Amino acid sequence: MRQNKSTTTDLYSWRQQGEIYFWRYKTNLSDYAGWHLSADATGADSLLQLLGQCTQANDALFRTLTLSKPDAAAAVANCSDQVITFP
């Protein structure tokens, strides 16, 4: 199956917009286990656009996301645990 050339071009021309957050909690693994993903509205739309384009690609392609510090996104009532994230 051949890959649609416009899909490849779209993937390579995609540029992230908005804020994307990816984090986990350092010690509170029982209540909030695993990694967490969130985004502002613009970031969510941008990420959904990228994922939609990826589903149409046949070849292995990749893009890099710029992750923001999840200050408000990671705030959970009654949880003061340290957040682990990537720059």
Short mmCIF file of N, CA, C and O in Angstrom, two decimals:
data_model
loop_
_atom_site.label_atom_id
_atom_site.label_comp_id
_atom_site.label_asym_id
_atom_site.label_seq_id
_atom_site.Cartn_x
_atom_site.Cartn_y
_atom_site.Cartn_z
N MET A 1 0.84 -1.18 0.00
CA MET A 1 0.00 0.00 0.00
C MET A 1 0.89 1.25 0.00
O MET A 1 1.78 1.37 0.81
N ARG A 2 0.64 2.16 -0.89
CA ARG A 2 1.45 3.38 -0.99
C ARG A 2 0.91 4.45 -0.06
O ARG A 2 -0.28 4.57 0.14
N GLN A 3 1.84 5.20 0.47
CA GLN A 3 1.47 6.30 1.35
C GLN A 3 1.07 7.51 0.54
O GLN A 3 1.68 7.82 -0.47
N ASN A 4 0.04 8.16 0.98
CA ASN A 4 -0.41 9.38 0.34
C ASN A 4 0.65 10.46 0.55
O ASN A 4 1.00 10.80 1.67
N LYS A 5 1.17 11.02 -0.54
CA LYS A 5 2.24 12.00 -0.45
C LYS A 5 1.82 13.25 0.32
O LYS A 5 2.61 13.83 1.05
N SER A 6 0.58 13.66 0.20
CA SER A 6 0.13 14.85 0.92
C SER A 6 0.11 14.60 2.43
O SER A 6 0.36 15.51 3.21
N THR A 7 -0.17 13.36 2.86
CA THR A 7 -0.14 13.04 4.29
C THR A 7 1.27 13.20 4.84
O THR A 7 1.47 13.77 5.90
N THR A 8 2.26 12.71 4.11
CA THR A 8 3.65 12.85 4.54
C THR A 8 4.04 14.31 4.62
O THR A 8 4.65 14.76 5.59
N THR A 9 3.67 15.09 3.62
CA THR A 9 3.97 16.52 3.61
C THR A 9 3.29 17.21 4.78
O THR A 9 3.89 18.04 5.46
N ASP A 10 2.03 16.86 5.06
CA ASP A 10 1.31 17.44 6.19
C ASP A 10 2.02 17.13 7.51
O ASP A 10 2.14 17.99 8.37
N LEU A 11 2.49 15.88 7.67
CA LEU A 11 3.17 15.50 8.90
C LEU A 11 4.47 16.28 9.08
O LEU A 11 4.80 16.72 10.17
N TYR A 12 5.22 16.44 8.01
CA TYR A 12 6.48 17.16 8.12
C TYR A 12 6.28 18.67 8.29
O TYR A 12 7.12 19.34 8.85
N SER A 13 5.16 19.19 7.85
CA SER A 13 4.92 20.63 7.99
C SER A 13 4.15 20.96 9.28
O SER A 13 3.99 22.12 9.62
N TRP A 14 3.69 19.94 10.01
CA TRP A 14 2.94 20.16 11.25
C TRP A 14 3.83 20.86 12.27
O TRP A 14 4.99 20.51 12.47
N ARG A 15 3.29 21.87 12.92
CA ARG A 15 3.98 22.59 13.99
C ARG A 15 3.04 22.67 15.18
O ARG A 15 1.87 23.05 15.03
N GLN A 16 3.54 22.31 16.33
CA GLN A 16 2.73 22.33 17.54
C GLN A 16 2.26 23.74 17.86
O GLN A 16 3.01 24.71 17.73
N GLN A 17 1.04 23.82 18.30
CA GLN A 17 0.48 25.06 18.81
C GLN A 17 -0.09 24.75 20.19
O GLN A 17 -0.52 23.64 20.47
N GLY A 18 -0.08 25.73 21.06
CA GLY A 18 -0.64 25.54 22.39
C GLY A 18 0.31 24.81 23.33
O GLY A 18 1.47 24.58 23.02
N GLU A 19 -0.22 24.48 24.50
CA GLU A 19 0.55 23.86 25.57
C GLU A 19 0.15 22.39 25.72
O GLU A 19 -1.03 22.07 25.72
N ILE A 20 1.17 21.52 25.88
CA ILE A 20 0.94 20.09 26.13
C ILE A 20 1.72 19.73 27.39
O ILE A 20 2.88 20.11 27.55
N TYR A 21 1.07 18.98 28.29
CA TYR A 21 1.66 18.62 29.57
C TYR A 21 1.70 17.09 29.69
O TYR A 21 0.75 16.41 29.34
N PHE A 22 2.81 16.58 30.23
CA PHE A 22 3.00 15.13 30.41
C PHE A 22 3.77 14.95 31.71
O PHE A 22 4.87 15.48 31.84
N TRP A 23 3.20 14.25 32.68
CA TRP A 23 3.84 14.15 33.99
C TRP A 23 3.39 12.90 34.73
O TRP A 23 2.46 12.22 34.34
N ARG A 24 4.12 12.62 35.83
CA ARG A 24 3.70 11.60 36.80
C ARG A 24 4.05 12.13 38.18
O ARG A 24 4.83 13.07 38.32
N TYR A 25 3.46 11.52 39.18
CA TYR A 25 3.72 11.92 40.56
C TYR A 25 4.84 11.05 41.12
O TYR A 25 4.90 9.85 40.85
N LYS A 26 5.72 11.65 41.91
CA LYS A 26 6.92 10.96 42.38
C LYS A 26 6.61 9.79 43.32
O LYS A 26 7.12 8.70 43.12
N THR A 27 5.80 10.01 44.34
CA THR A 27 5.60 8.95 45.33
C THR A 27 4.16 8.49 45.49
O THR A 27 3.92 7.44 46.06
N ASN A 28 3.20 9.22 45.03
CA ASN A 28 1.79 8.88 45.23
C ASN A 28 1.30 7.93 44.14
O ASN A 28 0.38 8.22 43.41
N LEU A 29 1.93 6.77 44.07
CA LEU A 29 1.65 5.84 42.97
C LEU A 29 0.33 5.09 43.14
O LEU A 29 -0.26 4.66 42.16
N SER A 30 -0.14 4.94 44.35
CA SER A 30 -1.37 4.17 44.54
C SER A 30 -2.61 4.95 44.10
O SER A 30 -3.53 4.39 43.51
N ASP A 31 -2.63 6.25 44.36
CA ASP A 31 -3.81 7.05 44.01
C ASP A 31 -3.76 7.63 42.60
O ASP A 31 -4.79 7.75 41.94
N TYR A 32 -2.57 8.00 42.14
CA TYR A 32 -2.44 8.67 40.85
C TYR A 32 -1.33 8.01 40.04
O TYR A 32 -0.40 8.66 39.57
N ALA A 33 -1.42 6.71 39.87
CA ALA A 33 -0.38 5.93 39.22
C ALA A 33 -0.25 6.26 37.73
O ALA A 33 -1.21 6.69 37.09
N GLY A 34 0.93 6.07 37.21
CA GLY A 34 1.17 6.19 35.78
C GLY A 34 1.43 7.61 35.31
O GLY A 34 1.53 8.54 36.09
N TRP A 35 1.54 7.73 34.01
CA TRP A 35 1.79 9.02 33.37
C TRP A 35 0.47 9.69 33.04
O TRP A 35 -0.53 9.03 32.78
N HIS A 36 0.48 11.01 33.06
CA HIS A 36 -0.72 11.81 32.81
C HIS A 36 -0.44 12.76 31.64
O HIS A 36 0.65 13.30 31.51
N LEU A 37 -1.44 12.95 30.80
CA LEU A 37 -1.34 13.81 29.63
C LEU A 37 -2.49 14.80 29.67
O LEU A 37 -3.64 14.42 29.91
N SER A 38 -2.17 16.07 29.43
CA SER A 38 -3.20 17.10 29.38
C SER A 38 -2.72 18.18 28.41
O SER A 38 -1.57 18.18 28.00
N ALA A 39 -3.61 19.09 28.06
CA ALA A 39 -3.26 20.17 27.14
C ALA A 39 -4.28 21.28 27.28
O ALA A 39 -5.41 21.05 27.73
N ASP A 40 -3.88 22.50 26.89
CA ASP A 40 -4.88 23.55 26.79
C ASP A 40 -5.67 23.29 25.50
O ASP A 40 -5.36 22.37 24.75
N ALA A 41 -6.69 24.08 25.25
CA ALA A 41 -7.57 23.84 24.09
C ALA A 41 -6.81 23.86 22.77
O ALA A 41 -6.99 22.99 21.91
N THR A 42 -5.92 24.82 22.60
CA THR A 42 -5.13 24.92 21.35
C THR A 42 -4.18 23.75 21.22
O THR A 42 -4.03 23.17 20.15
N GLY A 43 -3.54 23.37 22.33
CA GLY A 43 -2.63 22.23 22.32
C GLY A 43 -3.35 20.93 22.02
O GLY A 43 -2.84 20.07 21.28
N ALA A 44 -4.54 20.75 22.58
CA ALA A 44 -5.32 19.55 22.32
C ALA A 44 -5.71 19.45 20.85
O ALA A 44 -5.60 18.39 20.22
N ASP A 45 -6.16 20.57 20.27
CA ASP A 45 -6.51 20.58 18.84
C ASP A 45 -5.29 20.25 17.98
O ASP A 45 -5.39 19.48 17.02
N SER A 46 -4.16 20.82 18.34
CA SER A 46 -2.93 20.59 17.59
C SER A 46 -2.51 19.12 17.67
O SER A 46 -2.14 18.51 16.67
N LEU A 47 -2.57 18.55 18.87
CA LEU A 47 -2.20 17.15 19.06
C LEU A 47 -3.16 16.21 18.33
O LEU A 47 -2.73 15.23 17.70
N LEU A 48 -4.45 16.52 18.38
CA LEU A 48 -5.42 15.71 17.65
C LEU A 48 -5.20 15.77 16.14
O LEU A 48 -5.35 14.76 15.44
N GLN A 49 -4.83 16.93 15.64
CA GLN A 49 -4.52 17.07 14.21
C GLN A 49 -3.32 16.18 13.85
O GLN A 49 -3.36 15.47 12.86
N LEU A 50 -2.29 16.22 14.67
CA LEU A 50 -1.11 15.38 14.42
C LEU A 50 -1.46 13.90 14.45
O LEU A 50 -1.08 13.15 13.55
N LEU A 51 -2.19 13.48 15.47
CA LEU A 51 -2.56 12.06 15.58
C LEU A 51 -3.44 11.62 14.42
O LEU A 51 -3.30 10.50 13.91
N GLY A 52 -4.33 12.48 13.98
CA GLY A 52 -5.16 12.16 12.81
C GLY A 52 -4.34 11.96 11.57
O GLY A 52 -4.59 11.05 10.77
N GLN A 53 -3.33 12.79 11.38
CA GLN A 53 -2.45 12.65 10.22
C GLN A 53 -1.60 11.39 10.33
O GLN A 53 -1.34 10.71 9.33
N CYS A 54 -1.17 11.06 11.56
CA CYS A 54 -0.35 9.85 11.76
C CYS A 54 -1.13 8.58 11.43
O CYS A 54 -0.54 7.60 10.96
N THR A 55 -2.42 8.57 11.68
CA THR A 55 -3.21 7.37 11.41
C THR A 55 -3.33 7.09 9.91
O THR A 55 -3.63 5.98 9.51
N GLN A 56 -3.08 8.10 9.08
CA GLN A 56 -3.17 7.93 7.64
C GLN A 56 -1.82 7.60 7.01
O GLN A 56 -1.75 7.29 5.82
N ALA A 57 -0.74 7.65 7.79
CA ALA A 57 0.60 7.40 7.26
C ALA A 57 0.93 5.92 7.36
O ALA A 57 0.60 5.27 8.34
N ASN A 58 1.57 5.39 6.33
CA ASN A 58 1.96 3.99 6.32
C ASN A 58 3.38 3.78 6.82
O ASN A 58 3.72 2.72 7.29
N ASP A 59 4.22 4.78 6.68
CA ASP A 59 5.61 4.67 7.09
C ASP A 59 5.78 5.17 8.52
O ASP A 59 4.96 5.91 9.03
N ALA A 60 6.88 4.76 9.13
CA ALA A 60 7.19 5.24 10.48
C ALA A 60 7.73 6.66 10.39
O ALA A 60 8.79 6.90 9.84
N LEU A 61 6.96 7.60 10.88
CA LEU A 61 7.35 9.01 10.91
C LEU A 61 7.25 9.47 12.35
O LEU A 61 6.51 8.91 13.14
N PHE A 62 7.99 10.49 12.71
CA PHE A 62 7.89 11.00 14.06
C PHE A 62 7.96 12.51 14.08
O PHE A 62 8.47 13.14 13.18
N ARG A 63 7.40 13.06 15.12
CA ARG A 63 7.39 14.50 15.38
C ARG A 63 7.80 14.69 16.83
O ARG A 63 7.63 13.80 17.66
N THR A 64 8.30 15.85 17.14
CA THR A 64 8.70 16.17 18.50
C THR A 64 7.71 17.14 19.12
O THR A 64 7.31 18.11 18.49
N LEU A 65 7.31 16.85 20.37
CA LEU A 65 6.41 17.73 21.10
C LEU A 65 7.21 18.56 22.09
O LEU A 65 8.16 18.06 22.69
N THR A 66 6.82 19.79 22.27
CA THR A 66 7.40 20.63 23.30
C THR A 66 6.46 20.58 24.50
O THR A 66 5.29 20.96 24.40
N LEU A 67 6.97 20.06 25.61
CA LEU A 67 6.15 19.89 26.79
C LEU A 67 6.31 21.09 27.72
O LEU A 67 7.41 21.57 27.93
N SER A 68 5.20 21.53 28.28
CA SER A 68 5.20 22.64 29.22
C SER A 68 5.15 22.10 30.64
O SER A 68 4.66 20.99 30.89
N LYS A 69 5.61 22.90 31.60
CA LYS A 69 5.55 22.51 33.00
C LYS A 69 4.09 22.48 33.44
O LYS A 69 3.38 23.47 33.28
N PRO A 70 3.64 21.36 34.00
CA PRO A 70 2.21 21.18 34.28
C PRO A 70 1.75 21.73 35.63
O PRO A 70 1.10 21.03 36.39
N ASP A 71 2.06 22.96 35.94
CA ASP A 71 1.70 23.52 37.25
C ASP A 71 0.22 23.33 37.59
O ASP A 71 -0.13 22.64 38.52
N ALA A 72 -0.64 23.95 36.84
CA ALA A 72 -2.08 23.86 37.12
C ALA A 72 -2.66 22.52 36.69
O ALA A 72 -3.55 21.99 37.34
N ALA A 73 -2.15 21.96 35.60
CA ALA A 73 -2.69 20.70 35.08
C ALA A 73 -2.47 19.56 36.07
O ALA A 73 -3.28 18.65 36.16
N ALA A 74 -1.38 19.60 36.83
CA ALA A 74 -1.06 18.52 37.75
C ALA A 74 -1.65 18.72 39.14
O ALA A 74 -1.52 17.86 40.00
N ALA A 75 -2.31 19.84 39.36
CA ALA A 75 -2.86 20.14 40.68
C ALA A 75 -4.07 19.26 40.96
O ALA A 75 -5.03 19.25 40.21
N VAL A 76 -3.97 18.49 42.04
CA VAL A 76 -5.06 17.62 42.46
C VAL A 76 -5.36 17.96 43.92
O VAL A 76 -4.44 18.09 44.74
N ALA A 77 -6.63 18.09 44.26
CA ALA A 77 -6.99 18.39 45.63
C ALA A 77 -6.43 17.34 46.58
O ALA A 77 -6.48 16.15 46.29
N ASN A 78 -5.87 17.79 47.68
CA ASN A 78 -5.31 16.92 48.71
C ASN A 78 -4.11 16.09 48.26
O ASN A 78 -3.83 15.04 48.81
N CYS A 79 -3.43 16.53 47.24
CA CYS A 79 -2.20 15.85 46.77
C CYS A 79 -1.10 16.90 46.62
O CYS A 79 -1.16 17.73 45.73
N SER A 80 -0.13 16.82 47.48
CA SER A 80 0.99 17.77 47.41
C SER A 80 2.27 17.09 46.92
O SER A 80 3.36 17.57 47.15
N ASP A 81 2.12 15.95 46.27
CA ASP A 81 3.26 15.17 45.81
C ASP A 81 4.05 15.92 44.74
O ASP A 81 3.49 16.72 43.98
N GLN A 82 5.34 15.65 44.68
CA GLN A 82 6.21 16.24 43.67
C GLN A 82 5.88 15.68 42.30
O GLN A 82 5.60 14.49 42.15
N VAL A 83 5.92 16.54 41.31
CA VAL A 83 5.62 16.16 39.92
C VAL A 83 6.94 15.89 39.17
O VAL A 83 7.89 16.65 39.30
N ILE A 84 6.98 14.81 38.41
CA ILE A 84 8.12 14.50 37.56
C ILE A 84 7.68 14.72 36.12
O ILE A 84 6.65 14.20 35.68
N THR A 85 8.44 15.51 35.39
CA THR A 85 8.09 15.85 34.01
C THR A 85 9.35 15.92 33.18
O THR A 85 10.45 15.69 33.67
N PHE A 86 9.23 16.22 31.92
CA PHE A 86 10.36 16.40 31.01
C PHE A 86 10.41 17.85 30.58
O PHE A 86 9.39 18.50 30.47
N PRO A 87 11.63 18.37 30.31
CA PRO A 87 11.74 19.75 29.83
C PRO A 87 11.18 19.89 28.42
O PRO A 87 11.07 18.94 27.71
#
